[in-house]
Coordinates of C-alpha atoms in Angstrom, one line a residue:
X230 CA 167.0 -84.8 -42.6
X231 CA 163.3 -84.3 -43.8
X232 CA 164.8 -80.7 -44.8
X233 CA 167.4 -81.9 -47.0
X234 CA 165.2 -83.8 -49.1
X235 CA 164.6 -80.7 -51.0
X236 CA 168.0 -79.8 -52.0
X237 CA 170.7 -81.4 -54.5
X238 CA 174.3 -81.5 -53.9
X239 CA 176.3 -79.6 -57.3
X240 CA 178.2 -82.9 -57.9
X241 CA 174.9 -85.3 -58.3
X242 CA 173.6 -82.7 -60.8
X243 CA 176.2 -82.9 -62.6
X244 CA 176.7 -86.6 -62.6
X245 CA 173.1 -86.4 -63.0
X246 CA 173.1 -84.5 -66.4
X247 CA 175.8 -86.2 -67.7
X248 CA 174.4 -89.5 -67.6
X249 CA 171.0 -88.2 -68.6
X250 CA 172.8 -87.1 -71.8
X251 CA 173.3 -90.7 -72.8
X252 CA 177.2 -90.5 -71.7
X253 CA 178.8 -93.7 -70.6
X254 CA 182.8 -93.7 -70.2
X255 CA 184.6 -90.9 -68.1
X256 CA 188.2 -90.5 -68.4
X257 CA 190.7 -88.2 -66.1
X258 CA 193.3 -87.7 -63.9
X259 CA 191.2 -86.5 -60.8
X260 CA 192.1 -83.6 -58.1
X261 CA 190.3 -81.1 -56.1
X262 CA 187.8 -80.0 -57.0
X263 CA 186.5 -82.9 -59.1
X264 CA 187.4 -85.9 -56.8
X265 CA 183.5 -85.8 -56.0
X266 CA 182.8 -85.3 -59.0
X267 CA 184.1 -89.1 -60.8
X268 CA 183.0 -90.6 -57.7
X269 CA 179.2 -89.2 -58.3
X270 CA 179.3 -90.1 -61.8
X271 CA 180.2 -93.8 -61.0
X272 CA 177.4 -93.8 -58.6
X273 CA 175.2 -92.9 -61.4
X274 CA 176.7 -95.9 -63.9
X275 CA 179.3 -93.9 -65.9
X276 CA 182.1 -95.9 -65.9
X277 CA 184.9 -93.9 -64.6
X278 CA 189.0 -95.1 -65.9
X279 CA 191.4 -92.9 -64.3
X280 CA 194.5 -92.3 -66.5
X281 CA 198.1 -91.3 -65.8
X282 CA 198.4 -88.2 -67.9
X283 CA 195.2 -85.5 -68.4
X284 CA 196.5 -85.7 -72.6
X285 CA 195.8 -89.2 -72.8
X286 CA 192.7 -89.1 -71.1
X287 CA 191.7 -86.6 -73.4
X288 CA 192.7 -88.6 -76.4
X289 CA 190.7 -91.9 -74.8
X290 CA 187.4 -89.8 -74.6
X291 CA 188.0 -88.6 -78.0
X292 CA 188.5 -91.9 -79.5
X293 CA 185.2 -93.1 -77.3
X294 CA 183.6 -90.6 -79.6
X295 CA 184.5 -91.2 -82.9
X296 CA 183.5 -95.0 -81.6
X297 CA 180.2 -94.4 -80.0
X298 CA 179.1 -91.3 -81.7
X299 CA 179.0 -89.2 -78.6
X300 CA 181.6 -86.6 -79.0
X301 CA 184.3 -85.1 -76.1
X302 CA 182.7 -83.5 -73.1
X303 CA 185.4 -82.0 -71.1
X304 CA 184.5 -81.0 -67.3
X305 CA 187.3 -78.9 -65.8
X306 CA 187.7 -77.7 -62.2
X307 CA 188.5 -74.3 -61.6
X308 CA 188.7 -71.8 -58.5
X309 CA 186.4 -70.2 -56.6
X310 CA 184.2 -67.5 -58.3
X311 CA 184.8 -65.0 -55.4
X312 CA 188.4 -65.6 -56.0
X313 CA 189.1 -64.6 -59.5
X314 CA 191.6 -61.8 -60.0
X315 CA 193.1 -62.8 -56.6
X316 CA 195.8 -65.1 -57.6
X317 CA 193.6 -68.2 -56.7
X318 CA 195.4 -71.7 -56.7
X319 CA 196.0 -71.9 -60.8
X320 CA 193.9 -69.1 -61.5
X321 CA 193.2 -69.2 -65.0
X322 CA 190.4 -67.9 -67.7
X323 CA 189.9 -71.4 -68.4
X324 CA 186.1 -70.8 -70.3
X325 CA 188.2 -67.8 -72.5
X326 CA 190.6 -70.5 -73.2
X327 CA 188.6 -73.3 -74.3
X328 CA 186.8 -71.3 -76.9
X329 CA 189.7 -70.9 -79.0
X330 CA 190.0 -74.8 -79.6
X331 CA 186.3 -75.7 -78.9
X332 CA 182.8 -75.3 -79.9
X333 CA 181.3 -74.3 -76.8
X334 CA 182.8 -73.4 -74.2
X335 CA 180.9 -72.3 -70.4
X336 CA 180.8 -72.3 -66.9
X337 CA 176.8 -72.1 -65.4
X338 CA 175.9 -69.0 -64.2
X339 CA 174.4 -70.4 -61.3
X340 CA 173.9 -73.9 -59.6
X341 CA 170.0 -74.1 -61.3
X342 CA 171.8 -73.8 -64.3
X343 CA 174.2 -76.9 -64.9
X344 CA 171.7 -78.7 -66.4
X345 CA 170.9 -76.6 -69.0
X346 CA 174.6 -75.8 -69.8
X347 CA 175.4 -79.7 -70.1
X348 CA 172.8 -80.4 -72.4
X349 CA 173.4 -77.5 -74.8
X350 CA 177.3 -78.3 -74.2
X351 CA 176.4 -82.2 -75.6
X352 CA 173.6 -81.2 -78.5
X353 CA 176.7 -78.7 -79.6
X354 CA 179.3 -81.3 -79.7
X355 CA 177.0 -83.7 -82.0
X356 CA 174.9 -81.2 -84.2
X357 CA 176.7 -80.2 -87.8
X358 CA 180.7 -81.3 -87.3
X359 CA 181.2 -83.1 -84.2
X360 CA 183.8 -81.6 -82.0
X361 CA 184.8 -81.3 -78.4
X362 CA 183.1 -78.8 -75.8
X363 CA 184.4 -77.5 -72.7
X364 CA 182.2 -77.2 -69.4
X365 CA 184.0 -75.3 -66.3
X366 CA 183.1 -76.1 -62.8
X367 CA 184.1 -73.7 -60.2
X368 CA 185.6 -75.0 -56.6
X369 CA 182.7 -72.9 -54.7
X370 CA 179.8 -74.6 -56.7
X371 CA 181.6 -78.6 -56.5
X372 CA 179.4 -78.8 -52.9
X373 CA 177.4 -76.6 -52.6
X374 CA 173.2 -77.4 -52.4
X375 CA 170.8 -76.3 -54.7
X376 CA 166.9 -76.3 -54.1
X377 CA 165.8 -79.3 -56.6
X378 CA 162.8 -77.5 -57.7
X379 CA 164.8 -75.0 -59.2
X380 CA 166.8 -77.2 -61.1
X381 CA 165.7 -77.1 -64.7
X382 CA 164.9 -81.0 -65.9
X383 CA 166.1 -80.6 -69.4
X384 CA 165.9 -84.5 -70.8
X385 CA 168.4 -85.8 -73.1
X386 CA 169.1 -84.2 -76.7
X387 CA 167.7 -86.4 -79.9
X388 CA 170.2 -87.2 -82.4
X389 CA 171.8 -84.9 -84.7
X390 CA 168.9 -84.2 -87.7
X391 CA 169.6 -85.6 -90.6
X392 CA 170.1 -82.8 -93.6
X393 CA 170.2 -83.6 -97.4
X394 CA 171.4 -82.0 -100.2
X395 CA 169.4 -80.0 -103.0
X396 CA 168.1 -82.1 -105.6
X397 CA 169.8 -79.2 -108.1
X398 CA 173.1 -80.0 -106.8
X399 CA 172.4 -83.8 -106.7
X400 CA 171.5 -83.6 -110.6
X401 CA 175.0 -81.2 -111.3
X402 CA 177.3 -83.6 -109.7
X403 CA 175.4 -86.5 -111.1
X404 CA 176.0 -84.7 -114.5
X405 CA 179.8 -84.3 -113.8
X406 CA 180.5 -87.9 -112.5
X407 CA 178.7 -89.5 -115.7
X408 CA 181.1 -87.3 -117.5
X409 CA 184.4 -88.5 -116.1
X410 CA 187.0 -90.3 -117.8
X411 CA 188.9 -91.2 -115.0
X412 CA 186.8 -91.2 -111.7
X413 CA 188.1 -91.3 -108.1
X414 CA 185.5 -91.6 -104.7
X415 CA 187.8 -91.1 -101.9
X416 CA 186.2 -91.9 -98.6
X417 CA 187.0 -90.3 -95.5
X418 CA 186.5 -89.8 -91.8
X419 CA 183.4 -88.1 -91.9
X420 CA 182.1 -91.2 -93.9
X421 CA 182.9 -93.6 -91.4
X422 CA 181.4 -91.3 -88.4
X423 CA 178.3 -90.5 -90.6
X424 CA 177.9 -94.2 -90.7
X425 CA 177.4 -94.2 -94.4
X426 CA 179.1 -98.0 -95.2
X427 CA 176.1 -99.5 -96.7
X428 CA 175.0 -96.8 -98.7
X429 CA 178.7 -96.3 -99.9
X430 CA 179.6 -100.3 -100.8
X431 CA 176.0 -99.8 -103.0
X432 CA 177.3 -97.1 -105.2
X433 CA 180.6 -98.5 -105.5
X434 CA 179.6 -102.1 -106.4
X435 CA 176.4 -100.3 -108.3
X436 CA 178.4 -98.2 -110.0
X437 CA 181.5 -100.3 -110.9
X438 CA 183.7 -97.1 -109.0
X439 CA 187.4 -96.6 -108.1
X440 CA 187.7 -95.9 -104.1
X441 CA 190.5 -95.1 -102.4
X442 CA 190.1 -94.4 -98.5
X443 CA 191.7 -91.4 -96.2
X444 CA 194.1 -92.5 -93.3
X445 CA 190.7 -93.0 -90.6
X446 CA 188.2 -94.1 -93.9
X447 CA 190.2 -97.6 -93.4
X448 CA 187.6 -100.0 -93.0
X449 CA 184.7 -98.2 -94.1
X450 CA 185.0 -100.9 -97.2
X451 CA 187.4 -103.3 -96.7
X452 CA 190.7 -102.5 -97.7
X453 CA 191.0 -105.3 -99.9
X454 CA 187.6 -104.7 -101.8
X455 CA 188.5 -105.2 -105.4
X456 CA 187.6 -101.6 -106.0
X457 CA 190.0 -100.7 -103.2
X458 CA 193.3 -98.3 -104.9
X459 CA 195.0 -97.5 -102.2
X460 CA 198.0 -99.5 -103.5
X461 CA 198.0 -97.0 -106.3
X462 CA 197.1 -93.8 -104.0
X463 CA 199.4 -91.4 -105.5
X464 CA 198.9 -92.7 -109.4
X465 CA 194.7 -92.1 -108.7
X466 CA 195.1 -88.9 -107.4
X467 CA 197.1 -87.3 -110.0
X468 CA 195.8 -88.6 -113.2
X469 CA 191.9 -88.5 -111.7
X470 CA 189.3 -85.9 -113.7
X471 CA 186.8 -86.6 -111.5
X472 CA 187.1 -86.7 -107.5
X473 CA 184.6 -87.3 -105.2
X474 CA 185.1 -86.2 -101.5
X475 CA 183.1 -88.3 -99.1
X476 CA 183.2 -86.6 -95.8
X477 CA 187.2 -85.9 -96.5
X478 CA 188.6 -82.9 -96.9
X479 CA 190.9 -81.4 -98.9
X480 CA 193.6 -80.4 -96.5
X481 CA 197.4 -82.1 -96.1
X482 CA 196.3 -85.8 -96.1
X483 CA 195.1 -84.9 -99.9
X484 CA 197.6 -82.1 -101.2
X485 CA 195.0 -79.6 -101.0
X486 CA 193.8 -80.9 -104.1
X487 CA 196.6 -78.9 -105.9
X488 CA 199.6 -79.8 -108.5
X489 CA 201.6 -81.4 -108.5
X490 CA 199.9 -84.1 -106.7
X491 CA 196.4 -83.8 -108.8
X492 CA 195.3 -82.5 -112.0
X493 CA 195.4 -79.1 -112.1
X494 CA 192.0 -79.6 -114.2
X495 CA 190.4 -82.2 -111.9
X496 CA 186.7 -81.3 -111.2
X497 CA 185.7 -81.9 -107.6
X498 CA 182.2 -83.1 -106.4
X499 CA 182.6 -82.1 -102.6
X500 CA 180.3 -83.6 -100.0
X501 CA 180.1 -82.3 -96.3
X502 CA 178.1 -81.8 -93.5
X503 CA 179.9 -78.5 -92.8
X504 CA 178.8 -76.1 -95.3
X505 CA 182.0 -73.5 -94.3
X506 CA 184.0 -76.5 -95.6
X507 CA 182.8 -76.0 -99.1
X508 CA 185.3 -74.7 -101.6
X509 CA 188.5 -74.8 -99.3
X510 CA 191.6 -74.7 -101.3
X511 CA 189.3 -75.2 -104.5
X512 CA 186.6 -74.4 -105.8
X513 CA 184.2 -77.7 -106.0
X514 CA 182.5 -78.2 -109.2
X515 CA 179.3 -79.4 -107.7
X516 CA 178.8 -79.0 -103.7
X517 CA 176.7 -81.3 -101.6
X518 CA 175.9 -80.1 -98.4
X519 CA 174.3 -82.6 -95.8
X520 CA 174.8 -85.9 -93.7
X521 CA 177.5 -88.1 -96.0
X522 CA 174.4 -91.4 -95.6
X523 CA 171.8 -89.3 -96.9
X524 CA 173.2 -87.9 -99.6
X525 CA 174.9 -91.3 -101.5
X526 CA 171.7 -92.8 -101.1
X527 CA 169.9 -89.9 -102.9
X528 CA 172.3 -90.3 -105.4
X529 CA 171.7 -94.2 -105.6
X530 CA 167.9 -93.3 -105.9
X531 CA 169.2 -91.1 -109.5
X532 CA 171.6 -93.6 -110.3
X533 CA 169.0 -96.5 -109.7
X534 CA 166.5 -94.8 -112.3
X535 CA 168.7 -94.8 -115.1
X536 CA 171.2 -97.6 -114.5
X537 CA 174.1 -96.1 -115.0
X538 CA 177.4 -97.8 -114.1
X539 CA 181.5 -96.9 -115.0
X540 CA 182.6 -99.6 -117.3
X541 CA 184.9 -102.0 -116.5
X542 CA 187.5 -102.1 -119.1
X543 CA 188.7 -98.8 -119.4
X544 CA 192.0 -97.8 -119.7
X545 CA 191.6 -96.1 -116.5
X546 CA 191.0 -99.0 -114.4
X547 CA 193.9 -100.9 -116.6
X548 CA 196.3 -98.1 -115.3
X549 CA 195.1 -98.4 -111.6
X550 CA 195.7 -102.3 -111.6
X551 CA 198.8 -102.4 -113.6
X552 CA 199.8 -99.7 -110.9
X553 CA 198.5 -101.7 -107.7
X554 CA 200.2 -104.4 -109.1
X555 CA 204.2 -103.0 -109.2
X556 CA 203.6 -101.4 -106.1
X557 CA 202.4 -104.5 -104.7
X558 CA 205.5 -106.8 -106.2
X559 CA 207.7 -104.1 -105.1
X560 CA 206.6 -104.1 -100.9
X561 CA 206.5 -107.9 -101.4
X562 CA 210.4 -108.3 -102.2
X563 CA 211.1 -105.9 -98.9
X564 CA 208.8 -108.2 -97.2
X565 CA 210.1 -111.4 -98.1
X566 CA 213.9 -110.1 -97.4
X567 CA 214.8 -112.5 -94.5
X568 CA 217.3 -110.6 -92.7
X569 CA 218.4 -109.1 -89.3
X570 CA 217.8 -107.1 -88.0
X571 CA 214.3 -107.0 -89.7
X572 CA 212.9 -103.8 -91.5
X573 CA 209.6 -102.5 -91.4
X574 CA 208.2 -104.5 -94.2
X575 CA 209.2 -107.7 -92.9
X576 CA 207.6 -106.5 -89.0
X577 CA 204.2 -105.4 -91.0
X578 CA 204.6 -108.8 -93.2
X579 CA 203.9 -111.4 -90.6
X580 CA 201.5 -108.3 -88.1
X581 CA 199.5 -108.6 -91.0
X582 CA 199.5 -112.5 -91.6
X583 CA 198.3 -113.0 -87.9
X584 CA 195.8 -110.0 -86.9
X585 CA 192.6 -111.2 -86.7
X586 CA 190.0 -109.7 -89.5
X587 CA 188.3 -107.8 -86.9
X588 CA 190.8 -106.2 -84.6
X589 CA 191.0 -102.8 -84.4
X590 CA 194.0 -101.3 -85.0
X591 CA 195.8 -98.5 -83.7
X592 CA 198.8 -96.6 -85.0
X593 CA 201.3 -93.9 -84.5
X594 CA 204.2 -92.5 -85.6
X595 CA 206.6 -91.3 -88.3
X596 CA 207.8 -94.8 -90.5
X597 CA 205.6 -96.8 -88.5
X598 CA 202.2 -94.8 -89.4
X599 CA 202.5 -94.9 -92.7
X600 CA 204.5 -98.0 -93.8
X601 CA 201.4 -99.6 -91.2
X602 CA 198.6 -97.3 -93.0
X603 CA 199.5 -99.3 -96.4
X604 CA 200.3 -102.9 -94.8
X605 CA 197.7 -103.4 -92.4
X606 CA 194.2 -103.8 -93.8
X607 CA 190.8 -102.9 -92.0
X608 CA 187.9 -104.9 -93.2
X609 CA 185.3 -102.8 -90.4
X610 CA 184.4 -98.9 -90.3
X611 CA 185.5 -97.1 -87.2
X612 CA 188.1 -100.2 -86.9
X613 CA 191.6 -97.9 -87.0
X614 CA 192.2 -95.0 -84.9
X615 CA 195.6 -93.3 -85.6
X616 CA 197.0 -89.4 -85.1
X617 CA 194.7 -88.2 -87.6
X618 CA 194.8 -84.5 -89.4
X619 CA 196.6 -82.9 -86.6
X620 CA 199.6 -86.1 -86.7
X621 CA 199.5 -85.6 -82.8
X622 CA 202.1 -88.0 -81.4
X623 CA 200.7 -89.9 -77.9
X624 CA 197.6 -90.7 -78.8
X625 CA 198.4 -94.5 -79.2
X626 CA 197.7 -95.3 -76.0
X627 CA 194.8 -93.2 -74.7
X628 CA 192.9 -94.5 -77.9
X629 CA 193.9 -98.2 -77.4
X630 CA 192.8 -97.7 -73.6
X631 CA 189.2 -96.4 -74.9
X632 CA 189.1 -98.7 -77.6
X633 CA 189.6 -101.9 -75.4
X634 CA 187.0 -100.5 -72.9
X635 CA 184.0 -100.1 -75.0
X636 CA 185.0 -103.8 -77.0
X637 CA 184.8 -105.0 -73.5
X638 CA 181.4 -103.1 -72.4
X639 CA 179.9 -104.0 -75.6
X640 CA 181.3 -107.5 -75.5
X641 CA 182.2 -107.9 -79.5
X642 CA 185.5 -110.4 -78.8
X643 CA 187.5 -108.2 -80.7
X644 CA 191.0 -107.8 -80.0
X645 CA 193.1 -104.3 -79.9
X646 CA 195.7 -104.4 -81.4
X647 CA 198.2 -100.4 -81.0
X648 CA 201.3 -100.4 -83.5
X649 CA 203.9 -97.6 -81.9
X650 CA 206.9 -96.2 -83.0
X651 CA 209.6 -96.1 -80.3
X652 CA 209.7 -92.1 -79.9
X653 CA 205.5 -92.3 -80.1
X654 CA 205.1 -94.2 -77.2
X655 CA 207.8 -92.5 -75.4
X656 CA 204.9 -89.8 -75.3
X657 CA 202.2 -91.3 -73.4
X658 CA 204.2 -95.1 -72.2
X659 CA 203.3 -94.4 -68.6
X660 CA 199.5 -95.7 -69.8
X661 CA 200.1 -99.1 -69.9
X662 CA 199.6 -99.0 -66.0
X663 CA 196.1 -98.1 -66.9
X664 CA 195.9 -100.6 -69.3
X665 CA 197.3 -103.2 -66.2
X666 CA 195.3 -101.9 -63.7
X667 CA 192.4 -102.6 -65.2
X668 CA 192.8 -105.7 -66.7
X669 CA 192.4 -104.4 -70.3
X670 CA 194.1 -106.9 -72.5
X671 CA 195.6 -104.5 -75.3
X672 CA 198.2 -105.8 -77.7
X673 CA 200.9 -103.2 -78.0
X674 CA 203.6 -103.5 -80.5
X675 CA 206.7 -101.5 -80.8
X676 CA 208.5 -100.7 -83.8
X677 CA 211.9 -99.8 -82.4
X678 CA 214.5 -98.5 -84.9
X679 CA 216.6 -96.3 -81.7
X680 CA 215.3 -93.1 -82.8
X681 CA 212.7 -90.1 -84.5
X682 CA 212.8 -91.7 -88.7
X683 CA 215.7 -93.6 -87.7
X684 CA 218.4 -94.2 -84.9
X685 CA 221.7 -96.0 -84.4
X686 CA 223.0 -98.9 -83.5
X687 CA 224.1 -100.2 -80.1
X688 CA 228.1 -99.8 -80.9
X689 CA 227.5 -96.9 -82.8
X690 CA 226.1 -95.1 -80.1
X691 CA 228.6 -96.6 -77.6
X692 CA 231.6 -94.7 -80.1
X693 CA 229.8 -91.6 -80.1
X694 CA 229.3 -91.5 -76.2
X695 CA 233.5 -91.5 -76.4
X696 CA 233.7 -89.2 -78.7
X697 CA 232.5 -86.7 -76.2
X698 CA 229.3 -85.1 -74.8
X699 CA 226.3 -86.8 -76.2
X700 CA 224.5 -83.4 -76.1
X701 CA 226.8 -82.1 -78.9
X702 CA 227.8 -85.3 -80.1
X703 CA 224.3 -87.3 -80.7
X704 CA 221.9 -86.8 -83.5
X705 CA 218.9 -84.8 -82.4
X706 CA 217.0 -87.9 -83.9
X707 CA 218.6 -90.5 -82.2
X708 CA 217.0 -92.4 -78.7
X709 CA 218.8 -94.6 -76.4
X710 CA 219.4 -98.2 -78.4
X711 CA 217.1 -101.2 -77.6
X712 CA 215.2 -99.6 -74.9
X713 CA 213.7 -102.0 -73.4
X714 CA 210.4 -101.1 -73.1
X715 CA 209.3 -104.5 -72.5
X716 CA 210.6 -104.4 -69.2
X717 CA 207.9 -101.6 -68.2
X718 CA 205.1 -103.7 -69.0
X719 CA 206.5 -106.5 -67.4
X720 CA 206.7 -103.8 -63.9
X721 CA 203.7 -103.6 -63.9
X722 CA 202.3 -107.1 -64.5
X723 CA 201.7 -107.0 -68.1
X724 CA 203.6 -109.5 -70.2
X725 CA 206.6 -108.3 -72.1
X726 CA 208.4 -109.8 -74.9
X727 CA 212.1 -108.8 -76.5
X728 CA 211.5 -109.4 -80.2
X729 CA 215.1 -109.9 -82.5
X730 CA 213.8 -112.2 -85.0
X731 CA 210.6 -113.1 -87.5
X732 CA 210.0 -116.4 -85.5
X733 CA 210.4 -114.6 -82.2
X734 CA 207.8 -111.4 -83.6
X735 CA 204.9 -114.8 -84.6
X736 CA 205.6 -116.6 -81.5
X737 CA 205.2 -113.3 -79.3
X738 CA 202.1 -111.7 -81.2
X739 CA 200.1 -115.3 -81.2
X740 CA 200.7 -115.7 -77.6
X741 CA 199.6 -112.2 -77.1
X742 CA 196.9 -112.3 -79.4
X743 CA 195.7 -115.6 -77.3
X744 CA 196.2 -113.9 -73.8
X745 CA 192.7 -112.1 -73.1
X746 CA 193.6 -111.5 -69.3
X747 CA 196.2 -109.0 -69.5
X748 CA 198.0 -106.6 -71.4
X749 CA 201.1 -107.3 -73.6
X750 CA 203.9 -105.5 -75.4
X751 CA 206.4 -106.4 -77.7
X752 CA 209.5 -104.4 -78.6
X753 CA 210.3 -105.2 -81.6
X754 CA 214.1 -104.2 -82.7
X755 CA 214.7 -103.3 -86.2
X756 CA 217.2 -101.9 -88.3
X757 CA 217.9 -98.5 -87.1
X758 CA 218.4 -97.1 -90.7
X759 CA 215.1 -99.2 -92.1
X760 CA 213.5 -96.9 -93.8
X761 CA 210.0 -96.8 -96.4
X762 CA 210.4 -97.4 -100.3
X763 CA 211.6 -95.4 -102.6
X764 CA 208.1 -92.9 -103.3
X765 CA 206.8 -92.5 -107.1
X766 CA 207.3 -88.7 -107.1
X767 CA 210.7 -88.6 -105.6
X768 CA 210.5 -84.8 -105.2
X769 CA 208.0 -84.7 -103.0
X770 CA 208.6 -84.1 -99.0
X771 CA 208.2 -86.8 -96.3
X772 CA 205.7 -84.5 -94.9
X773 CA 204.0 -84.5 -98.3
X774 CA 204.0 -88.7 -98.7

């Protein structure tokens, strides 16, 4: 026994290091080799939710990132090292792998090692663009015994530095934006994860600005700032001179910045913390490179020298409000329509009426996602999570699961609330399990329209069936008619509702919204062929909208 004192077991360093590095939520599906592992890294505090499906429990850590600021560490078992090239149990260059979707990728040379590699695999993940990291654990090393004063003590990495941008560049782009005609800040991601919502509702109340937020830069001001043109998103981006990028960047989301959904003379001032980022699809015509905080408060310290602010009664602003204005009366009439079955306006309608300021919300899908991206305000940064760049369908759930866990750790009283399409939780629906199992009291609601964009109806599904084989017969887009995925929350304890009606969609979500002890879905049936309003560039593709 005495002996033993003097040597480690693998797993406790690695539990060890991780929880030395400041990490606080594990997520995973375990199996040997890693069973020890999760069980050492609860012993060690790190709370530990096991998921049904590795994806989402990839997805939850991911979203405890964005939330927390402590980006995805991935631990992966793998076999033996004197194994490889022997067909081991899934042999597999796992490390080789890794590398081509992560920014460091390893497995420790040697047991002494692991402490080094998970520090440098958690300073990686947070320094420049944050992004996941990949740390592989071989069977052989899960138990075996190190001698503890070999082990490296390598303490916990300080926070990402802080970089600004060159005073040259700061006095360029100052020199540009005083020169618009018709400016535009659009806010992004990297704005709400560089934490930059003070500094950014000074320059835009300062400065008398237009803003109009990215898909995940909901919230970062609240959507229904009087500055706020997302109601007029596709008017601002085309007649703009002047764009600012705030930690967005100019990929699908925005156009790539090119005709014929902007100016093909706009000027763009591009601020980023990754300098390889700089000039993608155009070429800016001043680049700030730096932390997205630093820099608008560097150019509030110019700003704040000379006074400067964007007048108020420009034609330019009297566009953007007459603009926010139609659009507004337009999604208001499809709204109001009392009919049913209901169509997505009417759903998003009374959602929106009864959410609670400070929920956060999360949302996939096709209709759903972006009818909900327009309806359903955030009034807090880092308050929606939904499929992102990528549009990766079945992350609903894994980000509603992490979402609910750290409101619950850190005790806020704020309510999650995950808006699905049918086919998008079809993806990952096994999770609400997890979400039962431990007691995490997630609102999820289902817009169900029987299909991918749109389905069919009950009777029109029951002619096709005698038409012949559904496999030649059926739609490629179409899904079984009122599912009732209700029921599988109500398996496994969770409390399902059936929603037909507007009264039945208010009475469900207030109860829901009031129950803080369990889980709850409601499947809410719409009009299979609902579908979103008529676009102002008709021309465009859905993919484009």
């Amino acid at each position: 026994l005495g002996k033993h004192l003097h040597y480690t077991v693998t797993i406790q360093t690695v539990s060890t290091c991780i929880s030395l590095q400041n990490v606080e939520y594990m997520f995973g599906i375990v199996g040997v080799p890693v069973i020890e592992v999760a069980m050492a890294a609860q012993a060690s505090g790190i709370k530990y939710v096991g998921m049904r499906n590795e994806q989402a429990a990839c997805y939850a850590a991911s979203a405890v990132g964005y939330l927390t600021g402590r980006p995805v560490i991935v631990i992966g078992g793998s076999s033996d090292q004197n194994q490889e090239t022997t067909g081991a149990f899934q042999e597999f260059p796992q490390v080789e792998a890794c590398r081509l979707y992560s920014k460091f990728s390893a497995r420790p040379s040697s047991l002494d090692m692991i402490s080094s590699v998970v520090e440098k695999a958690v300073r990686t993940s947070m320094y420049g663009r944050p992004g996941a990291v990949y740390v592989d654990i071989s069977g052989d090393m899960v138990n075996a015994k190190v001698d503890r004063s070999r082990v490296r003590e390598v303490p916990c990495c300080p926070p990402p530095p802080v970089s600004m941008a060159d005073h040259m560049a700061i006095t360029e782009a100052l020199a540009v934006l005083k020169g618009a005609k018709r400016p535009l800040l659009i806010i992004g991601k990297g704005a709400a994860h560089g934490r930059a919502e003070g500094a950014l509702r000074e320059l835009v109340e300062g400065c008398g600005l237009p803003f109009l937020p990215t898909p995940m830069g909901k919230g970062v001001l609240p959507d229904d700032h009087p500055n706020c043109v997302a109601a007029a998103r596709s008017r601002a981006l085309l007649q703009s001179d002047v764009v600012v990028l705030l930690g967005a960047r100019l990929n699908w989301i925005l156009h790539f910045g090119l005709p014929p959904r902007f100016d093909p003379h706009v000027k763009v001032i591009q601020v980023d913390l990754c300098a390889e980022e700089m000039g993608n699809n155009m070429q800016p015509a001043a680049a700030l490179l730096g932390d997205v905080n630093a820099i608008v408060k560097q150019i509030l310290e110019y700003v704040h020298k000379d006074g400067w602010k964007y007048p108020a009664d420009t034609e330019w602003w009297t566009t953007l409000k007459e603009k926010m204005a139609a659009n507004a009366t337009m999604t208001k009439a499809l709204a109001l329509q009392s009919t049913t079955p209901m169509n997505y306006y009417q759903v998003f309608h009374h959602i929106s009426q009864l959410l609670p300021h400070d929920c956060v919300i999360v949302s996939e899908g096709a209709n759903t996602m972006d009818i909900g991206r327009t309806m359903l305000n955030n009034y807090l940064p880092r308050h929606r999570l939904d499929a992102g760049t990528f549009g990766t369908m079945g992350v609903g759930l894994g980000f509603a699961i992490a979402a609910a866990t750290v409101q619950r750790n850190q005790n806020t009283g704020q309510r999650v609330v995950c808006v699905e399409g049918d086919s998008a939780f079809g993806f990952s629906g096994m999770e609400v399990e997890t979400m039962c199992r431990y007691k995490l009291p997630v609102v999820i609601i289902v817009v169900n329209n029987n299909g991918i964009y749109s389905g069919v109806d009950a009777e029109t599904w029951e002619m096709m069936g005698k038409m012949g084989d559904l496999t030649t017969v059926a739609p490629p887009v179409t899904l079984l008619p009122e599912a009732r995925y209700d029921e599988v929350m109500n398996a496994f304890g969770g409390r399902g509702f059936l929603v037909r009606t507007e009264e039945e969609l208010r009475s469900a979500l207030q109860l829901s919204l009031s129950d803080w002890e369990r889980p709850s879905l409601l499947n809410v049936l719409i009009d299979p062929s609902s579908d979103r309003k008529q676009q102002e560039f008709p021309w465009l593709t859905r993919s484009n909208l």
